[in-house]
Coordinates of C-alpha atoms in Angstrom, one line a residue:
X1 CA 31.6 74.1 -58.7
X2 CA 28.4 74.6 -56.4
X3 CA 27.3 71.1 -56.7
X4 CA 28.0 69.2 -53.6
X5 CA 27.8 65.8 -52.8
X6 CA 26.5 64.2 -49.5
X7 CA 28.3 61.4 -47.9
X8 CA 25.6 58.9 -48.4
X9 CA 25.7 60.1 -52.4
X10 CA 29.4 59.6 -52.8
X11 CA 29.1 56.2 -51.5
X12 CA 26.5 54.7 -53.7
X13 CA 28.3 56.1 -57.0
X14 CA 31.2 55.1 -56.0
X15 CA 29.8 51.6 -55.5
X16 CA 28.3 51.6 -59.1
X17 CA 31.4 53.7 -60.7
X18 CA 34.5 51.9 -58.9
X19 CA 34.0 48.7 -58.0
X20 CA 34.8 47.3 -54.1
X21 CA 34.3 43.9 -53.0
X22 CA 31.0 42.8 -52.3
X23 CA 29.3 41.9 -49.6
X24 CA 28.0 38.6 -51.5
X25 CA 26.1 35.7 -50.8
X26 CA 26.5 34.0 -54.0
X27 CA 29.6 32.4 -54.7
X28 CA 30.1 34.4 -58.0
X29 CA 30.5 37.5 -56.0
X30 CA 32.3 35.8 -53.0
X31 CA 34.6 34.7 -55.8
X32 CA 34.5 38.1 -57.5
X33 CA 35.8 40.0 -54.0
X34 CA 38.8 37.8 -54.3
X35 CA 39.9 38.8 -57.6
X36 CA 39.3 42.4 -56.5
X37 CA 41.1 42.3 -53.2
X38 CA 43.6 40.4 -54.9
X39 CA 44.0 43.6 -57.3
X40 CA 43.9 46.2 -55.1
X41 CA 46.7 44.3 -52.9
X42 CA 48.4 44.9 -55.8
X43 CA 48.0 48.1 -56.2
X44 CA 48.2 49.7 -52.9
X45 CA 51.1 49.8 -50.6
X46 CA 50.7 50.1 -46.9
X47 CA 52.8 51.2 -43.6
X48 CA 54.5 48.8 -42.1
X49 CA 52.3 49.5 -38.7
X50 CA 49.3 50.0 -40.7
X51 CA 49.6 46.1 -42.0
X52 CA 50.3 44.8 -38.5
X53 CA 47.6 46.8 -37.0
X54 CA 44.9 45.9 -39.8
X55 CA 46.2 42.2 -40.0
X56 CA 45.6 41.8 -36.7
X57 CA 41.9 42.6 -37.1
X58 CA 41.8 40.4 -39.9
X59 CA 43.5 37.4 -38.8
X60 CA 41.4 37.1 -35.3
X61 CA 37.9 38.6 -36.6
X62 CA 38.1 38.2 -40.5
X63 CA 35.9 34.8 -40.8
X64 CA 33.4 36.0 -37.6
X65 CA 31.4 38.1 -40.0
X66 CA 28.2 37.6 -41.4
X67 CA 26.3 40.7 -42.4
X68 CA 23.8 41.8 -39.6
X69 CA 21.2 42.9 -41.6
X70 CA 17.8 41.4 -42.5
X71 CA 17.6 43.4 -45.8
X72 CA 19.2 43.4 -49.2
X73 CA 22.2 46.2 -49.4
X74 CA 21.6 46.9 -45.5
X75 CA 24.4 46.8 -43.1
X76 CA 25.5 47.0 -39.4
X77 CA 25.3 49.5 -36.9
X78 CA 28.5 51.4 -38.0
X79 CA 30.3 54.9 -37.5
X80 CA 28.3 56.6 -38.3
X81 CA 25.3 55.1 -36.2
X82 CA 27.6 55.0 -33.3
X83 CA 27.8 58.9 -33.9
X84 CA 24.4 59.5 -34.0
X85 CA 23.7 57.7 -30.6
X86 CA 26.4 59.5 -29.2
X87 CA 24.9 63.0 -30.0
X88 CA 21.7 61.3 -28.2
X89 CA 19.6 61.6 -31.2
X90 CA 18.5 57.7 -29.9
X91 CA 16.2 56.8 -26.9
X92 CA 17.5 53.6 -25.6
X93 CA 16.6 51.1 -23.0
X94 CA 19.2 48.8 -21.8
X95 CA 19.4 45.2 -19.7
X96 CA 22.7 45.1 -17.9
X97 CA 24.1 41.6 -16.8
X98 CA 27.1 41.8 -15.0
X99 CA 29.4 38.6 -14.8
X100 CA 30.4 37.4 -11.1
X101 CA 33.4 36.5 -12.4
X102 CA 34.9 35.9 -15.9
X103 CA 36.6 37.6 -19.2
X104 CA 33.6 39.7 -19.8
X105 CA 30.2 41.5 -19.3
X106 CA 27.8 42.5 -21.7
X107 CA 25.2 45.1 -21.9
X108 CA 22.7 44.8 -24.1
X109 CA 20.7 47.7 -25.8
X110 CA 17.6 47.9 -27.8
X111 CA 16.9 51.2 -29.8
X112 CA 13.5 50.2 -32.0
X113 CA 14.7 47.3 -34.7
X114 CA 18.5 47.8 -33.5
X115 CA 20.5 45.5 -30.9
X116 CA 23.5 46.8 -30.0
X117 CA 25.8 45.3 -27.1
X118 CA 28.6 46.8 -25.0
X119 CA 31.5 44.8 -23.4
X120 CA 33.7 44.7 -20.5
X121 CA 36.4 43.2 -19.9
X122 CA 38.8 41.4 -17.5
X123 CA 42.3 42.4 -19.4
X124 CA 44.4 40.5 -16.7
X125 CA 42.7 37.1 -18.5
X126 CA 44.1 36.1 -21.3
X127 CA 41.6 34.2 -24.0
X128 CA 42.2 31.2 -25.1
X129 CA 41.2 29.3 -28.8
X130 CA 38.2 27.9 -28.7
X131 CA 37.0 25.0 -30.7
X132 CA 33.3 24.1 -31.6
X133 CA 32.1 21.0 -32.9
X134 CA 28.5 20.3 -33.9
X135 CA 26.4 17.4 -32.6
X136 CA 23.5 17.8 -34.0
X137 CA 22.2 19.2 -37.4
X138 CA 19.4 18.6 -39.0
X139 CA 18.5 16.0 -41.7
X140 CA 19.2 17.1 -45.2
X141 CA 21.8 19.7 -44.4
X142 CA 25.0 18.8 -46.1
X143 CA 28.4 20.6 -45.6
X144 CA 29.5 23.8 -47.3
X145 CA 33.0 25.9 -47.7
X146 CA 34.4 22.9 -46.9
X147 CA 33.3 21.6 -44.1
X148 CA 34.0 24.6 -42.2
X149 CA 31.3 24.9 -39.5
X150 CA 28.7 25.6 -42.4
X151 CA 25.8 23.6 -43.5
X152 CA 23.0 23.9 -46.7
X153 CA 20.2 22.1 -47.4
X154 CA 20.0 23.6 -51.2
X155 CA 24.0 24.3 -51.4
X156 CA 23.2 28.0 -52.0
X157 CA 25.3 28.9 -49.2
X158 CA 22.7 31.7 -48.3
X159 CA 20.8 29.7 -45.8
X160 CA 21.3 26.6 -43.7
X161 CA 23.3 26.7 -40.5
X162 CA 26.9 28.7 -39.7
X163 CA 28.5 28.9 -36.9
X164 CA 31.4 30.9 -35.8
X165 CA 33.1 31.2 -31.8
X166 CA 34.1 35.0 -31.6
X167 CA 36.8 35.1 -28.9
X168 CA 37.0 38.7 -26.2
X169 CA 40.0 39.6 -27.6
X170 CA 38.7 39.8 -31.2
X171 CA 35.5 41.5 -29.4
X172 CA 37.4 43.8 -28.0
X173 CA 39.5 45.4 -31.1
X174 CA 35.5 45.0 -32.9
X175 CA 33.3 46.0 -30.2
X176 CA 30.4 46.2 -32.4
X177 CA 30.3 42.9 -34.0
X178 CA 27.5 41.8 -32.5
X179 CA 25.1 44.7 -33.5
X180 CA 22.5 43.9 -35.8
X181 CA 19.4 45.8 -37.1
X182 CA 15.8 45.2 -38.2
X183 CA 15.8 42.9 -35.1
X184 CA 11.8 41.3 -35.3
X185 CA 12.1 39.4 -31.5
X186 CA 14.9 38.6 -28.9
X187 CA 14.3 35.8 -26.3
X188 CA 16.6 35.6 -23.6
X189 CA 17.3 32.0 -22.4
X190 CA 20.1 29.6 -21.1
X191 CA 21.4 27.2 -23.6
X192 CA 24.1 24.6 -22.1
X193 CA 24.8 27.0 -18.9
X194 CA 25.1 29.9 -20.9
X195 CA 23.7 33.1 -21.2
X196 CA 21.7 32.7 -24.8
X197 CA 19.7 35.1 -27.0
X198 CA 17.5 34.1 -29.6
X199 CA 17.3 36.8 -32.2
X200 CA 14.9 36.9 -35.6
X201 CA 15.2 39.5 -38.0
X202 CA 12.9 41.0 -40.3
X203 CA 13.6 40.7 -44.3
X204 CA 11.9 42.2 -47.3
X205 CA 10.2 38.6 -48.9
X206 CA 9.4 40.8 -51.8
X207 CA 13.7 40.6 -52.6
X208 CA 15.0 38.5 -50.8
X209 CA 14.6 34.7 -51.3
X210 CA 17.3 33.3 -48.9
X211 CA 18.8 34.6 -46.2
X212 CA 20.2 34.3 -42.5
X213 CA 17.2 35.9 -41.1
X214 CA 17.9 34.1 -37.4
X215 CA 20.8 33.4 -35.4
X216 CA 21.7 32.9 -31.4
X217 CA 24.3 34.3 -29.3
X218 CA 25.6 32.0 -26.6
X219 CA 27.5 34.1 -23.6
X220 CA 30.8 32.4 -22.4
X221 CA 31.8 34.7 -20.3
X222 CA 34.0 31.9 -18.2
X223 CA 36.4 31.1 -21.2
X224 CA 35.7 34.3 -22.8
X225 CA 33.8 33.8 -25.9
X226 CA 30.7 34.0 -27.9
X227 CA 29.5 31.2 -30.1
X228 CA 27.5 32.5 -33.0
X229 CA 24.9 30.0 -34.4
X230 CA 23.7 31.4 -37.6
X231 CA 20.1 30.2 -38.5
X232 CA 18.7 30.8 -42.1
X233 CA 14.8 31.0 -43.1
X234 CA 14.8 27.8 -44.0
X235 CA 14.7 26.4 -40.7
X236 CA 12.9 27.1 -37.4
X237 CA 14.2 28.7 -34.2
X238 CA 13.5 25.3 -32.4
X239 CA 15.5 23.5 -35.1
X240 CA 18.4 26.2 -34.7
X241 CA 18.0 25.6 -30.9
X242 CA 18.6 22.0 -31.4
X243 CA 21.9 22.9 -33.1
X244 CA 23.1 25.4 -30.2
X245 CA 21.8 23.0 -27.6
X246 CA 24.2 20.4 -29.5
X247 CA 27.7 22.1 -29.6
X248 CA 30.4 20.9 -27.9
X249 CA 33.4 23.7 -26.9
X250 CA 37.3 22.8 -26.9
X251 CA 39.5 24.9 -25.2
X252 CA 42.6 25.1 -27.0
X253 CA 46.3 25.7 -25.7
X254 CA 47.1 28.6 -27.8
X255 CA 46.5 32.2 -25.8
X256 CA 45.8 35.8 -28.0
X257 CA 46.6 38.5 -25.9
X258 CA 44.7 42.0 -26.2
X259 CA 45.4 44.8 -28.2
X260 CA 47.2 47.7 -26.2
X261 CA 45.2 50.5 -25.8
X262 CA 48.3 52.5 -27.9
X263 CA 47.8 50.6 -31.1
X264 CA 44.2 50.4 -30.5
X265 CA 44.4 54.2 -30.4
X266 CA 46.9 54.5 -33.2
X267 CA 44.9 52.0 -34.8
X268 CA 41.3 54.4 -34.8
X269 CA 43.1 57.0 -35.4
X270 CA 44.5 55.4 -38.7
X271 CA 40.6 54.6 -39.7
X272 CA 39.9 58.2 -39.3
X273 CA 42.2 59.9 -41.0
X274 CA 41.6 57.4 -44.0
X275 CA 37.7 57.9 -43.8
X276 CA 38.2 61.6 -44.2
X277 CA 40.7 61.4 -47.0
X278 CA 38.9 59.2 -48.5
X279 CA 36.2 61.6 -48.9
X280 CA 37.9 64.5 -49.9
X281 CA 39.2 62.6 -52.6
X282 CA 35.6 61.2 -53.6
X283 CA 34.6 64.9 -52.9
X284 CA 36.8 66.2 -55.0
X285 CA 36.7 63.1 -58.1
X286 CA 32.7 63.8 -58.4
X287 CA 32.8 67.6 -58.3
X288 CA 35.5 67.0 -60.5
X289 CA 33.7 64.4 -63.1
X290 CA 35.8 62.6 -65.9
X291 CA 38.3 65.2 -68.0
X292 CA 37.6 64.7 -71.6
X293 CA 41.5 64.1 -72.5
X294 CA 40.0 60.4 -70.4
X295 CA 37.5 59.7 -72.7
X296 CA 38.1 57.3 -75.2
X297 CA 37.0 55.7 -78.5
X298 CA 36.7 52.3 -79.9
X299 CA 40.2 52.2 -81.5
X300 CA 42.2 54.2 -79.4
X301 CA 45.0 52.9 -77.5
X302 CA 45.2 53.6 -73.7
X303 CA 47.8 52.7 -71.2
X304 CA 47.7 51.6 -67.6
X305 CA 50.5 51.0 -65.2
X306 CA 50.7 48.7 -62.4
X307 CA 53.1 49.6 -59.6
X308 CA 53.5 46.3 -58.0
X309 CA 56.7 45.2 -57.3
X310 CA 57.3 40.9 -57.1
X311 CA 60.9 40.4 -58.3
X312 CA 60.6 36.6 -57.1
X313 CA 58.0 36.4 -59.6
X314 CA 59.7 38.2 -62.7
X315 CA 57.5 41.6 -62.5
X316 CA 59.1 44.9 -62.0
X317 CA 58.2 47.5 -60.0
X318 CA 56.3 49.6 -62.1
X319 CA 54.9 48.1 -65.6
X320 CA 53.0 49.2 -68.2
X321 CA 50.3 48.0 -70.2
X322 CA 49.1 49.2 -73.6
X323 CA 44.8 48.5 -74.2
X324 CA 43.3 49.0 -76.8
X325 CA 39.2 48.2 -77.3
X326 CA 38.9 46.7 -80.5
X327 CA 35.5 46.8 -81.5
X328 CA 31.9 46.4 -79.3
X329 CA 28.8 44.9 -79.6
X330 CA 25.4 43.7 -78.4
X331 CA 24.4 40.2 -78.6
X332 CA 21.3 38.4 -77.3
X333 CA 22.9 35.0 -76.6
X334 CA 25.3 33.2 -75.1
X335 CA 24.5 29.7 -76.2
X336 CA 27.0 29.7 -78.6
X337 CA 29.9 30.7 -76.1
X338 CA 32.5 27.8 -74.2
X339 CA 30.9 27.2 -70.7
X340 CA 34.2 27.2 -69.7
X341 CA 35.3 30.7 -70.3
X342 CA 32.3 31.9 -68.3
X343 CA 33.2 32.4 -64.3
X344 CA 31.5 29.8 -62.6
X345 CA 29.0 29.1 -65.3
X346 CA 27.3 27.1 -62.7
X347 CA 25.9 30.2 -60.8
X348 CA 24.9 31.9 -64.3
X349 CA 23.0 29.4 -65.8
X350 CA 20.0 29.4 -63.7
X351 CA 19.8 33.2 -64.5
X352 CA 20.0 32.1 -68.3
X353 CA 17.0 31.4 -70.4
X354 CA 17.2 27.9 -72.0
X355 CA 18.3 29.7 -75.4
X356 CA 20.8 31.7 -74.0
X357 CA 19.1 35.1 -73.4
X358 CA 19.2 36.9 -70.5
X359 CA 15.1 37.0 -68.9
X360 CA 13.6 40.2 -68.2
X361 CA 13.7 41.3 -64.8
X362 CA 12.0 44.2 -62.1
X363 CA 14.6 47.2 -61.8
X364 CA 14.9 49.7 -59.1
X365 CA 16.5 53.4 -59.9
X366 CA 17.9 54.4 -56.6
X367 CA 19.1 58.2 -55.6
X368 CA 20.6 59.8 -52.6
X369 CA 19.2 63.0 -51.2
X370 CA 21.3 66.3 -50.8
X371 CA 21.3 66.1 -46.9
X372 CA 23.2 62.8 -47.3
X373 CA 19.9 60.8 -46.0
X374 CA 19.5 57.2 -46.8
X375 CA 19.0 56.4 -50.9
X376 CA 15.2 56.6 -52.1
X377 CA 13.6 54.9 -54.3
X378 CA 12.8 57.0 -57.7
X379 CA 11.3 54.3 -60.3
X380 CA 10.7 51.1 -60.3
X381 CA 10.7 49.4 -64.0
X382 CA 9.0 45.9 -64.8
X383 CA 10.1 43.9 -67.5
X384 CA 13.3 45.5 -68.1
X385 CA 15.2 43.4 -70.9
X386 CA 18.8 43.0 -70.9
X387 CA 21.2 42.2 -73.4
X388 CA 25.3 41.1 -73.7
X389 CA 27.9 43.7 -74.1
X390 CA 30.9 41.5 -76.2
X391 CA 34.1 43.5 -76.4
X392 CA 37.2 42.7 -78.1
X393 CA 40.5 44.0 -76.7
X394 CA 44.1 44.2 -77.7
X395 CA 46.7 44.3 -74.8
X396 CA 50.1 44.8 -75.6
X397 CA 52.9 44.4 -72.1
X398 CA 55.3 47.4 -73.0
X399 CA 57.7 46.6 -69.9
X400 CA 60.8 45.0 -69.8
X401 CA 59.5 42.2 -67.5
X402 CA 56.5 39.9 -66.8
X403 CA 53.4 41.3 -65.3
X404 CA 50.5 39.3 -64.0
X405 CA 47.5 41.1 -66.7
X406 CA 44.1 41.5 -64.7
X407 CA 41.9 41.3 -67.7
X408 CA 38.8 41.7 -66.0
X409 CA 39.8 45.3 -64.6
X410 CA 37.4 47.0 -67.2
X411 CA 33.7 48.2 -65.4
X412 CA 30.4 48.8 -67.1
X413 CA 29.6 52.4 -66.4
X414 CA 27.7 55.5 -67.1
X415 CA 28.5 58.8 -67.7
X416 CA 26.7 62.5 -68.7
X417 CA 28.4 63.8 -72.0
X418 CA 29.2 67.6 -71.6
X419 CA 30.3 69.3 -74.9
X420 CA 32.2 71.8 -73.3
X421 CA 33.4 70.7 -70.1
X422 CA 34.0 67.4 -68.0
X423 CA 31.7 64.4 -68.1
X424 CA 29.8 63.7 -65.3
X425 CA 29.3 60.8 -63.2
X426 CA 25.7 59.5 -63.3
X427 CA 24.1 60.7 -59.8
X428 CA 21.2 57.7 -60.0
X429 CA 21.8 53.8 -59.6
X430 CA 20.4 50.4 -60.1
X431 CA 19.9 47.1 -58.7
X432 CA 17.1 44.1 -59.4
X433 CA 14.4 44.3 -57.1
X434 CA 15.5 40.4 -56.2
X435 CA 19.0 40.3 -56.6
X436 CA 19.2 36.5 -55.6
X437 CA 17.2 35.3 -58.5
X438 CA 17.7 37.9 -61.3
X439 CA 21.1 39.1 -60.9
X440 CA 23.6 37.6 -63.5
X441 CA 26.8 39.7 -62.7
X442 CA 28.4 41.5 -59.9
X443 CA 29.2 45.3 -59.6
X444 CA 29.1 45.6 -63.5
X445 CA 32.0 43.4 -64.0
X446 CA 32.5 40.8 -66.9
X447 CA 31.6 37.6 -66.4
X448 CA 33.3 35.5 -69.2
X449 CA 36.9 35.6 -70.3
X450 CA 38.1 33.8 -73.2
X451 CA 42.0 33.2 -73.0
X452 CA 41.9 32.6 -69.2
X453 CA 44.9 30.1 -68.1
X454 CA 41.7 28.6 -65.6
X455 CA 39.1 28.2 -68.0
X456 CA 36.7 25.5 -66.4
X457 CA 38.0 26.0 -62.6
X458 CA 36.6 28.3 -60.2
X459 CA 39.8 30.4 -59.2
X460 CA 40.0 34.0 -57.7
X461 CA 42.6 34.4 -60.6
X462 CA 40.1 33.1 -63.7
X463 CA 40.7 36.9 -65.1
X464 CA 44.1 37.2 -64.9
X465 CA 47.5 35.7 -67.2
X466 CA 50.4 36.3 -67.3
X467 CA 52.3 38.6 -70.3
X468 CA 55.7 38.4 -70.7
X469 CA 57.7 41.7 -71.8
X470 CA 56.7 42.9 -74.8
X471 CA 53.6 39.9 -75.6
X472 CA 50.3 41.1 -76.9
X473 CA 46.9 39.1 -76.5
X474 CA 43.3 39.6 -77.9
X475 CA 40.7 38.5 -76.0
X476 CA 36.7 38.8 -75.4
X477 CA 35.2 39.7 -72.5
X478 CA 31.0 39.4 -72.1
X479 CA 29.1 41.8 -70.0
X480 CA 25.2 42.1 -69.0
X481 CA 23.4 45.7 -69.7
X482 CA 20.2 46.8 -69.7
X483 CA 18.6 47.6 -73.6
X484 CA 17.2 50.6 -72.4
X485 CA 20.7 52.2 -71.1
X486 CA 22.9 51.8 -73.8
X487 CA 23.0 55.8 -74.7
X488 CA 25.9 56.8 -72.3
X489 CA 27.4 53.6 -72.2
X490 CA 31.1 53.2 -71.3
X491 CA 34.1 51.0 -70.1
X492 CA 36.0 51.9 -67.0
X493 CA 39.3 51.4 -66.1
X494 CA 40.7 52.1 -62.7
X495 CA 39.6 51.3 -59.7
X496 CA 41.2 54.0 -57.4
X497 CA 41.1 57.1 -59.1
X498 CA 41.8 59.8 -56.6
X499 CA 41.4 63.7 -57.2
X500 CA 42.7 66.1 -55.2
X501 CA 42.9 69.6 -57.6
X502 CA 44.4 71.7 -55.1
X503 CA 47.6 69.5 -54.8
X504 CA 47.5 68.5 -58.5
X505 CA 46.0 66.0 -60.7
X506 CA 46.3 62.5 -60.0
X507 CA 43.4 60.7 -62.2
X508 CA 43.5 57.2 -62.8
X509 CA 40.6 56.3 -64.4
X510 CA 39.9 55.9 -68.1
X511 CA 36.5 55.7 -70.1
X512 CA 36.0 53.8 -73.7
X513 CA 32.4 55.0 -75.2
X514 CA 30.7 51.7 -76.6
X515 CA 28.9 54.1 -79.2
X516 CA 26.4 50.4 -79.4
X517 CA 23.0 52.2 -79.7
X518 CA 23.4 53.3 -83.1

């Protein structure tokens, strides 16, 4: 097989092809990360020093996140960037303020749109918690994620006010959180005694509605923190300013100590030997493509196994479910569907014409070049209508014990038929050209479920119920396509399929044909 695969290539298909967890602003794909983390937990086993390592980025730094990025699918200043810079293929000027005396220093460098910082710091300190409480926020902005230092004036969630208090030791095992790109202006000021920059970012109007397009960094370098006062484009700077200038800081009693340099070590050296399996295994799974003993009809039984192990909860270590795709269809409306079945109906209803179709939207066909540069933009179609996909499945539990069924595993997808050899994964990809206002559902993933045990609640587990050994259950599932790509339309199942020839097959994944455009 000649045909290689940049990085940049692998990662886009494998974003359309296998679903990951979003990086979501609306609460339908917040909520849809959940059910995917909560499957892949399930699925995957790890070290025990992999999981103490990992949770201890997760635990401190997990919440401090908020992408830093001023455009739709961008993202921060990562590896690879860091690589790059290293190689001194970037011209950068830098401001340097040293602390007197404190936890930390920062330098701050500016390479054209990009803000990068790099720390120092005072490891015979120890950090402390810190607690923030906000005096000041402006009229009309009412609390979000429950109450949890987040305000919206629309309840979108994807503007307002968010602040997060990012403690040295958390900076120090992430240096780079505080990167951002497509930086528009940086004022350096004093807010409260502290060291403050005022950052606002660029964002493409023409897609992007909402957003956190401002935010302001306030330098404690005394108790060793950095308040982050997320600002979105809603508001002004000197309203956000008002907010910073507000905030009151709690020291708590409860110390974090630093990562030692050994795990931190161990711990980069765990994230680069998974990086580069990782893409052999992609390598491999797209030069590969889909064997055609994977391909399957409407009508044909298919089985997947879960090895997670809960024996508190009933389910054995290894199960095994029988699917079978009962028939498929395309339908124009939903009106006639239970709110309740749909995830969050709430979200999808202002995408949802009043009689239940889905509105024509702008699409954008995205592919990667061969030299694994950034995606480019290959067509651009307006008035692209879009239909519903309704499947009906049987699934039958042919274990000997309980399992906890993730009926929403299954993925919209689409492949390239090849009579004589393996199908091939589809090397081009689409998004709306405003995701905010025209997308219905995330990653290709269903959106409604009819026999879930949480129809009517929003709950990371709406797709799941449990089977008991030897229980069958039919059920629909509703997914949103595009009329003008229903040749080469399939079903996924399998989220981790891995490929490595040259130690022997291990394919996961499995492909129904829909065979609706007839």
């Amino acid at each position: 097989m000649d045909r290689k695969y940049s990085k940049a290539e692998m990662k886009r298909i494998l974003r359309q092809e296998i679903s990951t967890p979003a990086l979501a602003e609306q609460k339908i794909q917040e909520a849809y990360s959940f059910v995917r983390a909560d499957a892949t937990m399930k699925r995957q086993t790890e070290s025990t020093y992999q999981s103490r390592v990992y949770a201890v980025q997760t635990d401190r730094c997990g919440e401090n996140r908020r992408r830093n990025t001023g455009k739709p699918g961008g993202r921060r200043t990562g590896r690879w960037a860091v690589l790059a810079a290293a190689m001194g293929i970037l011209v950068v000027s830098s401001v340097t303020v040293m602390a007197v005396s404190g936890m930390f220093s920062k330098t701050m460098e500016q390479s054209g749109d990009a803000l990068s910082y790099k720390m120092e710091f005072n490891y015979e300190l120890t950090p402390s918690t810190i607690d923030v409480e906000a005096g000041y926020i402006p009229e009309g902005y009412e609390p979000q994620n429950n109450g949890k230092l987040a305000w919206s004036a629309d309840g979108s969630g994807q503007n307002g006010i968010s602040i997060a208090v990012i403690t040295a030791d958390c900076l120090d095992i992430q240096p780079d959180m505080l990167n951002v790109d497509n930086v528009k202006s940086i004022e350096e000021t004093t807010i409260n005694g502290m060291d403050a920059h005022q950052i606002t970012l660029d964002y493409d109007t023409e897609r992007v509605v909402r957003t956190f397009d401002k935010r302001i960094y306030l330098f404690d370098e005394t108790d060793g923190c950095v308040c982050v006062v997320y600002g979105g484009n809603d508001l002004s700077m000197e309203e956000l300013t008002k907010v910073a200038e507000g905030l009151t800081f709690t020291k708590g009693e409860e110390t974090s100590g630093y990562m030692s340099a050994e795990d931190k070590e161990a711990m980069q050296k765990l994230e680069e030997e998974s990086l580069a399996q990782y893409e052999a295994q992609q390598q491999a799974r797209l030069e590969l493509g889909v064997p055609q003993k994977y391909i399957y009809d409407i009508g044909d039984s298919l089985e997947v196994t879960n090895s997670f192990a809960d024996p508190g909860m009933g389910i054995a270590e290894s199960n095994t479910t029988k699917l079978t795709v009962e028939s498929a269809e395309i339908i124009n409306s939903i009106a006639d569907y239970p709110q309740e079945n749909f995830f969050n109906y709430e979200d999808i209803a202002p995408h949802i014409n009043e009689d239940g179709t889905a509105p024509s939207y702008t699409r954008i066909t995205y592919r990667s070049g061969e030299d694994g540069t950034e995606a480019q933009e290959i067509a651009r179609d307006e008035g692209v209508n879009r239909k519903f996909l309704k499947v009906t499945f049987l699934a039958e539990n042919i274990s000997d014990a309980a399992i906890d069924f993730w009926a929403g595993a299954p993925h919209i997808a689409y492949l390239q038929p090849n009579e004589e050899g393996n199908y091939r994964y589809a090397d081009t990809w689409t998004e709306e050209l405003n995701p905010q206002e025209d997308r219905i559902a995330a990653d290709n993933m269903t959106i409604y479920f009819d026999k879930s045990p949480y129809a009517g609640e929003l709950n990371s587990h709406f797709f799941y119920r449990e089977l008991g050994a030897g229980e069958t259950l039919e059920y629909t599932l509703l997914f949103v396509v595009d009329e003008d790509r229903l040749d080469n339309l399939y079903l996924g199942f399998g989220l981790e399929g891995n490929v490595i020839p040259e130690e022997g097959e291990t394919y996961a994944e499995r492909y129904v044909r829909m065979n609706v455009n007839k």
